[in-house]
Amino acid sequence: RQSTLDAIANSNCDIVCLQECNVGWEEWINKHEKISSIYPHTIFLHHRWMYGGKAILSKYPVRYDKNEDVSQEVFWGWYPGWRTEVLVPWLMLPSTNEQQKKGNVSNHNNEKSQQLFSTEEESEKQQKQSTTTATWIQILHLHLRAIFPSNPIDIHRQRRKEVATHWKLLHPINLQPTIVLGDFNTASGPCTRFVTDYVVQQNADAACKQQAISKFSSVFGKKRHTTCRWKFLKFHYDHIFVDELWWNVKNAHVPKTGASDHYPAVAMLIPVSSSL
């Protein structure tokens, strides 16, 4: 327990999302002076199953409105999906669009929207001309079913149904910066298909479908990182998905720290500049 608490305290992350939390973990985390000082905004979601809870620890304000418990909808039931919002600093670069300069609403899907850190010289110039505001981002926190105690023969259909149900919690991802993360209990290939399937379904225009798949992707790309500690389960079960419309991924890795059966999945995400 102590090594896991120390790993959280020393993570140097702005936002930490936890799974399989319960009342005991809430008490231990709240009593940890370093964690409490670093993360003043902490919310726990408890579940009737001991390991079905979730938590979010943040340096910035957090809010949530609802969660989706699909235990009665799918075989054997599993854990709820949880949508939270975090108010994060967002770097605003001066717009090159004359209509935006006149105060018109910006187009979030504008492919010409500038990005941070294209070169060091451009980055320095842009940051001098930029301003910082605060933006509510949305995080969808998932914990999909394992093969057992589910029906192994039908596991892929069950997971797809879970993703489809939980996805309804999200606001349109082209209108709000979005992160989808959690323990998907499956390797990278099937996991990616589960998520992109429902990104595609949100695009009514058939011409946008391929674009949607290429935009919403794993921070780890095609790399395989083992997130399970046990030697007989050396797979990449835990994932972080972001929309490239909103985020640049600067670093993604799996540090071998803590005492959990799963190693943490960590990513540094840099907001893509936009006139929100």
mmCIF file of C-alpha atoms in Angstrom:
data_model
loop_
_atom_site.group_PDB
_atom_site.id
_atom_site.type_symbol
_atom_site.label_atom_id
_atom_site.label_comp_id
_atom_site.label_asym_id
_atom_site.label_seq_id
_atom_site.Cartn_x
_atom_site.Cartn_y
_atom_site.Cartn_z
ATOM 1 C CA ARG A 1 0.000 0.000 0.000
ATOM 2 C CA GLN A 2 2.696 2.500 1.001
ATOM 3 C CA SER A 3 4.685 2.009 -2.218
ATOM 4 C CA THR A 4 1.549 2.690 -4.271
ATOM 5 C CA LEU A 5 0.791 5.856 -2.285
ATOM 6 C CA ASP A 6 4.388 7.001 -2.738
ATOM 7 C CA ALA A 7 4.180 6.314 -6.479
ATOM 8 C CA ILE A 8 1.108 8.572 -6.710
ATOM 9 C CA ALA A 9 2.765 11.294 -4.630
ATOM 10 C CA ASN A 10 5.946 11.216 -6.745
ATOM 11 C CA SER A 11 4.267 10.845 -10.148
ATOM 12 C CA ASN A 12 4.590 14.541 -11.029
ATOM 13 C CA CYS A 13 1.288 14.299 -12.923
ATOM 14 C CA ASP A 14 -1.347 17.032 -13.093
ATOM 15 C CA ILE A 15 -4.195 14.503 -13.152
ATOM 16 C CA VAL A 16 -4.198 10.956 -11.742
ATOM 17 C CA CYS A 17 -7.009 8.477 -12.481
ATOM 18 C CA LEU A 18 -7.267 5.379 -10.285
ATOM 19 C CA GLN A 19 -9.239 2.150 -10.555
ATOM 20 C CA GLU A 20 -10.327 -0.596 -8.151
ATOM 21 C CA CYS A 21 -10.584 1.952 -5.346
ATOM 22 C CA ASN A 22 -12.736 1.506 -2.268
ATOM 23 C CA VAL A 23 -13.476 3.276 0.998
ATOM 24 C CA GLY A 24 -10.172 2.109 2.452
ATOM 25 C CA TRP A 25 -8.159 3.631 -0.383
ATOM 26 C CA GLU A 26 -10.064 6.887 -0.077
ATOM 27 C CA GLU A 27 -9.150 7.066 3.604
ATOM 28 C CA TRP A 28 -5.460 6.240 2.994
ATOM 29 C CA ILE A 29 -5.133 8.762 0.167
ATOM 30 C CA ASN A 30 -6.856 11.538 2.108
ATOM 31 C CA LYS A 31 -4.558 10.927 5.070
ATOM 32 C CA HIS A 32 -1.415 11.089 2.931
ATOM 33 C CA GLU A 33 -0.134 14.628 3.503
ATOM 34 C CA LYS A 34 1.927 14.892 0.325
ATOM 35 C CA ILE A 35 -0.862 13.620 -1.929
ATOM 36 C CA SER A 36 -3.398 15.926 -0.273
ATOM 37 C CA SER A 37 -1.148 18.940 -0.744
ATOM 38 C CA ILE A 38 -0.399 18.163 -4.406
ATOM 39 C CA TYR A 39 -3.965 17.210 -5.371
ATOM 40 C CA PRO A 40 -6.498 19.474 -3.623
ATOM 41 C CA HIS A 41 -9.279 18.287 -5.943
ATOM 42 C CA THR A 42 -10.093 14.617 -5.328
ATOM 43 C CA ILE A 43 -13.294 12.702 -6.064
ATOM 44 C CA PHE A 44 -14.049 9.009 -5.469
ATOM 45 C CA LEU A 45 -16.751 6.897 -7.092
ATOM 46 C CA HIS A 46 -17.573 3.840 -4.986
ATOM 47 C CA HIS A 47 -19.253 0.721 -6.312
ATOM 48 C CA ARG A 48 -21.123 -2.107 -4.647
ATOM 49 C CA TRP A 49 -18.328 -4.430 -5.753
ATOM 50 C CA MET A 50 -15.253 -3.821 -3.621
ATOM 51 C CA TYR A 51 -12.914 -3.310 -6.588
ATOM 52 C CA GLY A 52 -15.389 -1.484 -8.826
ATOM 53 C CA GLY A 53 -14.599 2.014 -7.617
ATOM 54 C CA LYS A 54 -12.706 4.813 -9.361
ATOM 55 C CA ALA A 55 -11.016 8.038 -8.334
ATOM 56 C CA ILE A 56 -9.618 11.184 -9.900
ATOM 57 C CA LEU A 57 -6.909 13.279 -8.228
ATOM 58 C CA SER A 58 -6.247 16.661 -9.794
ATOM 59 C CA LYS A 59 -4.291 19.855 -9.326
ATOM 60 C CA TYR A 60 -7.178 21.628 -11.053
ATOM 61 C CA PRO A 61 -10.926 21.855 -10.271
ATOM 62 C CA VAL A 62 -12.940 18.703 -11.038
ATOM 63 C CA ARG A 63 -16.639 18.100 -11.565
ATOM 64 C CA TYR A 64 -18.796 15.193 -12.649
ATOM 65 C CA ASP A 65 -22.460 14.808 -13.373
ATOM 66 C CA LYS A 66 -23.248 11.127 -13.910
ATOM 67 C CA ASN A 67 -21.940 7.629 -14.399
ATOM 68 C CA GLU A 68 -23.230 4.606 -16.239
ATOM 69 C CA ASP A 69 -23.580 1.284 -14.449
ATOM 70 C CA VAL A 70 -24.237 -1.411 -17.034
ATOM 71 C CA SER A 71 -24.152 -4.287 -14.557
ATOM 72 C CA GLN A 72 -27.713 -5.299 -15.383
ATOM 73 C CA GLU A 73 -27.309 -4.898 -19.128
ATOM 74 C CA VAL A 74 -24.453 -7.248 -19.919
ATOM 75 C CA PHE A 75 -23.587 -10.806 -18.976
ATOM 76 C CA TRP A 76 -22.459 -11.053 -15.326
ATOM 77 C CA GLY A 77 -22.176 -7.289 -15.095
ATOM 78 C CA TRP A 78 -19.003 -5.288 -14.584
ATOM 79 C CA TYR A 79 -18.026 -1.791 -13.510
ATOM 80 C CA PRO A 80 -19.553 1.605 -14.326
ATOM 81 C CA GLY A 81 -18.194 4.108 -16.809
ATOM 82 C CA TRP A 82 -17.417 7.504 -15.313
ATOM 83 C CA ARG A 83 -17.300 10.870 -17.057
ATOM 84 C CA THR A 84 -15.531 13.709 -15.260
ATOM 85 C CA GLU A 85 -14.445 17.189 -16.273
ATOM 86 C CA VAL A 86 -11.273 19.027 -15.269
ATOM 87 C CA LEU A 87 -10.677 22.786 -15.636
ATOM 88 C CA VAL A 88 -7.174 22.948 -17.111
ATOM 89 C CA PRO A 89 -5.012 25.844 -18.371
ATOM 90 C CA TRP A 90 -5.179 26.099 -22.148
ATOM 91 C CA LEU A 91 -2.665 28.039 -24.222
ATOM 92 C CA MET A 92 -4.383 30.305 -26.743
ATOM 93 C CA LEU A 93 -2.425 31.352 -29.819
ATOM 94 C CA PRO A 94 -3.409 34.352 -31.948
ATOM 95 C CA SER A 95 -5.734 33.236 -34.719
ATOM 96 C CA THR A 96 -4.743 33.539 -38.362
ATOM 97 C CA ASN A 97 -8.382 33.560 -39.411
ATOM 98 C CA GLU A 98 -9.661 37.107 -39.999
ATOM 99 C CA GLN A 99 -13.195 36.097 -39.058
ATOM 100 C CA GLN A 100 -11.962 34.773 -35.727
ATOM 101 C CA LYS A 101 -10.099 38.061 -35.150
ATOM 102 C CA LYS A 102 -13.429 39.825 -35.503
ATOM 103 C CA GLY A 103 -14.818 37.720 -32.698
ATOM 104 C CA ASN A 104 -16.739 35.091 -34.647
ATOM 105 C CA VAL A 105 -17.048 31.545 -33.277
ATOM 106 C CA SER A 106 -14.035 29.440 -34.200
ATOM 107 C CA ASN A 107 -14.227 26.197 -36.125
ATOM 108 C CA HIS A 108 -12.896 23.429 -33.867
ATOM 109 C CA ASN A 109 -12.394 21.160 -36.865
ATOM 110 C CA ASN A 110 -10.160 23.644 -38.695
ATOM 111 C CA GLU A 111 -7.242 21.617 -40.046
ATOM 112 C CA LYS A 112 -5.148 24.798 -40.247
ATOM 113 C CA SER A 113 -5.267 25.400 -36.512
ATOM 114 C CA GLN A 114 -1.720 26.000 -35.313
ATOM 115 C CA GLN A 115 0.036 23.490 -33.113
ATOM 116 C CA LEU A 116 2.502 23.966 -30.274
ATOM 117 C CA PHE A 117 6.196 23.263 -30.503
ATOM 118 C CA SER A 118 6.523 22.885 -34.277
ATOM 119 C CA THR A 119 10.036 24.344 -33.881
ATOM 120 C CA GLU A 120 11.757 25.899 -30.880
ATOM 121 C CA GLU A 121 11.963 29.307 -32.600
ATOM 122 C CA GLU A 122 8.291 29.274 -33.619
ATOM 123 C CA SER A 123 7.280 28.017 -30.202
ATOM 124 C CA GLU A 124 9.038 30.903 -28.452
ATOM 125 C CA LYS A 125 7.531 33.458 -30.833
ATOM 126 C CA GLN A 126 4.019 32.007 -30.501
ATOM 127 C CA GLN A 127 4.142 31.804 -26.723
ATOM 128 C CA LYS A 128 5.125 35.479 -26.461
ATOM 129 C CA GLN A 129 1.972 36.356 -28.426
ATOM 130 C CA SER A 130 -0.275 33.862 -26.669
ATOM 131 C CA THR A 131 -2.581 34.042 -23.707
ATOM 132 C CA THR A 132 -3.648 31.357 -21.280
ATOM 133 C CA THR A 133 -7.245 30.609 -20.415
ATOM 134 C CA ALA A 134 -8.984 27.761 -18.598
ATOM 135 C CA THR A 135 -10.940 25.061 -20.423
ATOM 136 C CA TRP A 136 -13.082 22.177 -19.186
ATOM 137 C CA ILE A 137 -11.810 18.910 -20.657
ATOM 138 C CA GLN A 138 -13.765 15.666 -20.377
ATOM 139 C CA ILE A 139 -12.336 12.326 -19.254
ATOM 140 C CA LEU A 140 -14.161 9.027 -19.774
ATOM 141 C CA HIS A 141 -12.883 6.477 -17.265
ATOM 142 C CA LEU A 142 -13.555 2.849 -18.288
ATOM 143 C CA HIS A 143 -12.926 -0.568 -16.770
ATOM 144 C CA LEU A 144 -14.037 -3.232 -19.237
ATOM 145 C CA ARG A 145 -14.804 -6.810 -18.320
ATOM 146 C CA ALA A 146 -12.190 -9.494 -18.005
ATOM 147 C CA ILE A 147 -12.630 -12.891 -19.653
ATOM 148 C CA PHE A 148 -13.662 -14.366 -16.300
ATOM 149 C CA PRO A 149 -16.215 -14.320 -14.731
ATOM 150 C CA SER A 150 -17.672 -13.331 -18.111
ATOM 151 C CA ASN A 151 -18.598 -15.656 -20.941
ATOM 152 C CA PRO A 152 -15.228 -16.120 -22.748
ATOM 153 C CA ILE A 153 -16.857 -17.157 -26.023
ATOM 154 C CA ASP A 154 -18.839 -13.923 -26.223
ATOM 155 C CA ILE A 155 -16.359 -11.553 -24.587
ATOM 156 C CA HIS A 156 -15.703 -9.282 -27.592
ATOM 157 C CA ARG A 157 -19.394 -8.572 -28.160
ATOM 158 C CA GLN A 158 -19.842 -7.844 -24.476
ATOM 159 C CA ARG A 159 -16.941 -5.382 -24.424
ATOM 160 C CA ARG A 160 -18.245 -3.619 -27.517
ATOM 161 C CA LYS A 161 -21.607 -3.217 -25.830
ATOM 162 C CA GLU A 162 -19.910 -1.746 -22.777
ATOM 163 C CA VAL A 163 -17.947 0.752 -24.878
ATOM 164 C CA ALA A 164 -21.087 1.721 -26.821
ATOM 165 C CA THR A 165 -23.047 2.267 -23.612
ATOM 166 C CA HIS A 166 -20.349 4.235 -21.821
ATOM 167 C CA TRP A 167 -19.591 6.327 -24.905
ATOM 168 C CA LYS A 168 -23.047 7.900 -24.644
ATOM 169 C CA LEU A 169 -21.829 9.739 -21.543
ATOM 170 C CA LEU A 170 -19.442 11.863 -23.596
ATOM 171 C CA HIS A 171 -20.233 15.258 -25.003
ATOM 172 C CA PRO A 172 -19.410 15.472 -28.749
ATOM 173 C CA ILE A 173 -15.660 14.955 -28.932
ATOM 174 C CA ASN A 174 -15.187 17.529 -31.691
ATOM 175 C CA LEU A 175 -16.584 20.215 -29.364
ATOM 176 C CA GLN A 176 -14.694 19.441 -26.164
ATOM 177 C CA PRO A 177 -11.140 18.197 -25.509
ATOM 178 C CA THR A 178 -11.511 14.500 -24.671
ATOM 179 C CA ILE A 179 -9.482 11.732 -23.027
ATOM 180 C CA VAL A 180 -10.662 8.112 -22.785
ATOM 181 C CA LEU A 181 -8.663 5.869 -20.482
ATOM 182 C CA GLY A 182 -8.713 2.840 -18.229
ATOM 183 C CA ASP A 183 -8.250 -0.902 -18.003
ATOM 184 C CA PHE A 184 -9.681 -2.370 -21.192
ATOM 185 C CA ASN A 185 -8.618 -5.914 -20.264
ATOM 186 C CA THR A 186 -7.527 -6.469 -23.833
ATOM 187 C CA ALA A 187 -4.447 -5.856 -25.974
ATOM 188 C CA SER A 188 -3.868 -2.896 -28.254
ATOM 189 C CA GLY A 189 -5.387 -4.182 -31.511
ATOM 190 C CA PRO A 190 -8.871 -5.181 -30.301
ATOM 191 C CA CYS A 191 -8.938 -2.248 -27.887
ATOM 192 C CA THR A 192 -8.267 0.273 -30.649
ATOM 193 C CA ARG A 193 -11.041 -1.204 -32.784
ATOM 194 C CA PHE A 194 -13.533 -0.998 -29.908
ATOM 195 C CA VAL A 195 -12.893 2.711 -29.458
ATOM 196 C CA THR A 196 -12.613 3.803 -33.098
ATOM 197 C CA ASP A 197 -15.800 1.934 -33.988
ATOM 198 C CA TYR A 198 -17.778 4.350 -31.859
ATOM 199 C CA VAL A 199 -15.864 7.410 -32.976
ATOM 200 C CA VAL A 200 -16.932 6.496 -36.492
ATOM 201 C CA GLN A 201 -20.558 6.101 -35.441
ATOM 202 C CA GLN A 202 -20.597 9.705 -34.227
ATOM 203 C CA ASN A 203 -19.804 10.951 -37.734
ATOM 204 C CA ALA A 204 -22.913 10.978 -39.891
ATOM 205 C CA ASP A 205 -20.986 12.070 -42.982
ATOM 206 C CA ALA A 206 -19.405 8.991 -44.539
ATOM 207 C CA ALA A 207 -16.557 11.120 -45.894
ATOM 208 C CA CYS A 208 -15.476 11.933 -42.333
ATOM 209 C CA LYS A 209 -15.281 8.364 -41.112
ATOM 210 C CA GLN A 210 -11.693 7.604 -42.054
ATOM 211 C CA GLN A 211 -10.606 10.981 -40.729
ATOM 212 C CA ALA A 212 -12.266 10.202 -37.384
ATOM 213 C CA ILE A 213 -10.358 6.934 -37.059
ATOM 214 C CA SER A 214 -7.028 8.590 -37.773
ATOM 215 C CA LYS A 215 -7.688 11.410 -35.312
ATOM 216 C CA PHE A 216 -8.740 9.470 -32.218
ATOM 217 C CA SER A 217 -5.925 7.150 -31.237
ATOM 218 C CA SER A 218 -3.839 5.634 -28.453
ATOM 219 C CA VAL A 219 -1.063 7.760 -26.963
ATOM 220 C CA PHE A 220 1.194 4.705 -27.297
ATOM 221 C CA GLY A 221 0.670 4.438 -31.047
ATOM 222 C CA LYS A 222 1.713 1.015 -32.305
ATOM 223 C CA LYS A 223 4.129 0.419 -29.445
ATOM 224 C CA ARG A 224 3.373 -2.413 -27.052
ATOM 225 C CA HIS A 225 3.949 -1.680 -23.387
ATOM 226 C CA THR A 226 3.299 -4.313 -20.756
ATOM 227 C CA THR A 227 1.025 -2.854 -18.079
ATOM 228 C CA CYS A 228 0.388 -6.042 -16.088
ATOM 229 C CA ARG A 229 2.927 -7.011 -13.434
ATOM 230 C CA TRP A 230 2.362 -10.772 -13.600
ATOM 231 C CA LYS A 231 4.633 -12.717 -15.945
ATOM 232 C CA PHE A 232 1.843 -14.920 -17.302
ATOM 233 C CA LEU A 233 -0.197 -11.828 -18.301
ATOM 234 C CA LYS A 234 2.415 -9.741 -20.092
ATOM 235 C CA PHE A 235 0.016 -7.646 -22.162
ATOM 236 C CA HIS A 236 -0.896 -4.019 -22.720
ATOM 237 C CA TYR A 237 -4.258 -3.884 -20.921
ATOM 238 C CA ASP A 238 -4.346 -0.229 -19.886
ATOM 239 C CA HIS A 239 -4.826 2.491 -22.477
ATOM 240 C CA ILE A 240 -5.118 6.231 -22.938
ATOM 241 C CA PHE A 241 -6.929 7.502 -26.039
ATOM 242 C CA VAL A 242 -6.909 11.145 -27.129
ATOM 243 C CA ASP A 243 -8.198 13.116 -30.095
ATOM 244 C CA GLU A 244 -5.338 14.578 -32.128
ATOM 245 C CA LEU A 245 -7.626 17.501 -32.886
ATOM 246 C CA TRP A 246 -7.028 18.658 -29.310
ATOM 247 C CA TRP A 247 -3.817 17.048 -28.047
ATOM 248 C CA ASN A 248 -0.174 16.600 -28.949
ATOM 249 C CA VAL A 249 1.380 13.580 -27.236
ATOM 250 C CA LYS A 250 4.889 14.493 -26.098
ATOM 251 C CA ASN A 251 5.676 11.441 -24.000
ATOM 252 C CA ALA A 252 3.892 8.180 -23.150
ATOM 253 C CA HIS A 253 5.402 5.445 -21.023
ATOM 254 C CA VAL A 254 4.711 2.754 -18.425
ATOM 255 C CA PRO A 255 6.913 3.216 -15.336
ATOM 256 C CA LYS A 256 7.580 0.070 -13.335
ATOM 257 C CA THR A 257 6.521 1.564 -10.020
ATOM 258 C CA GLY A 258 4.029 0.971 -7.222
ATOM 259 C CA ALA A 259 2.759 -2.353 -5.899
ATOM 260 C CA SER A 260 -0.444 -2.742 -7.926
ATOM 261 C CA ASP A 261 -0.927 -5.712 -10.244
ATOM 262 C CA HIS A 262 -1.037 -3.127 -13.052
ATOM 263 C CA TYR A 263 1.720 -0.619 -13.762
ATOM 264 C CA PRO A 264 0.594 2.984 -14.344
ATOM 265 C CA ALA A 265 0.142 4.268 -17.890
ATOM 266 C CA VAL A 266 1.479 7.829 -18.111
ATOM 267 C CA ALA A 267 1.274 10.417 -20.883
ATOM 268 C CA MET A 268 2.286 14.048 -21.250
ATOM 269 C CA LEU A 269 -0.404 15.796 -23.283
ATOM 270 C CA ILE A 270 0.107 19.272 -24.720
ATOM 271 C CA PRO A 271 -3.019 21.142 -25.841
ATOM 272 C CA VAL A 272 -3.252 21.982 -29.517
ATOM 273 C CA SER A 273 -3.800 25.721 -29.690
ATOM 274 C CA SER A 274 -7.288 26.759 -30.627
ATOM 275 C CA SER A 275 -9.617 29.710 -30.239
ATOM 276 C CA LEU A 276 -12.141 28.073 -27.936
#
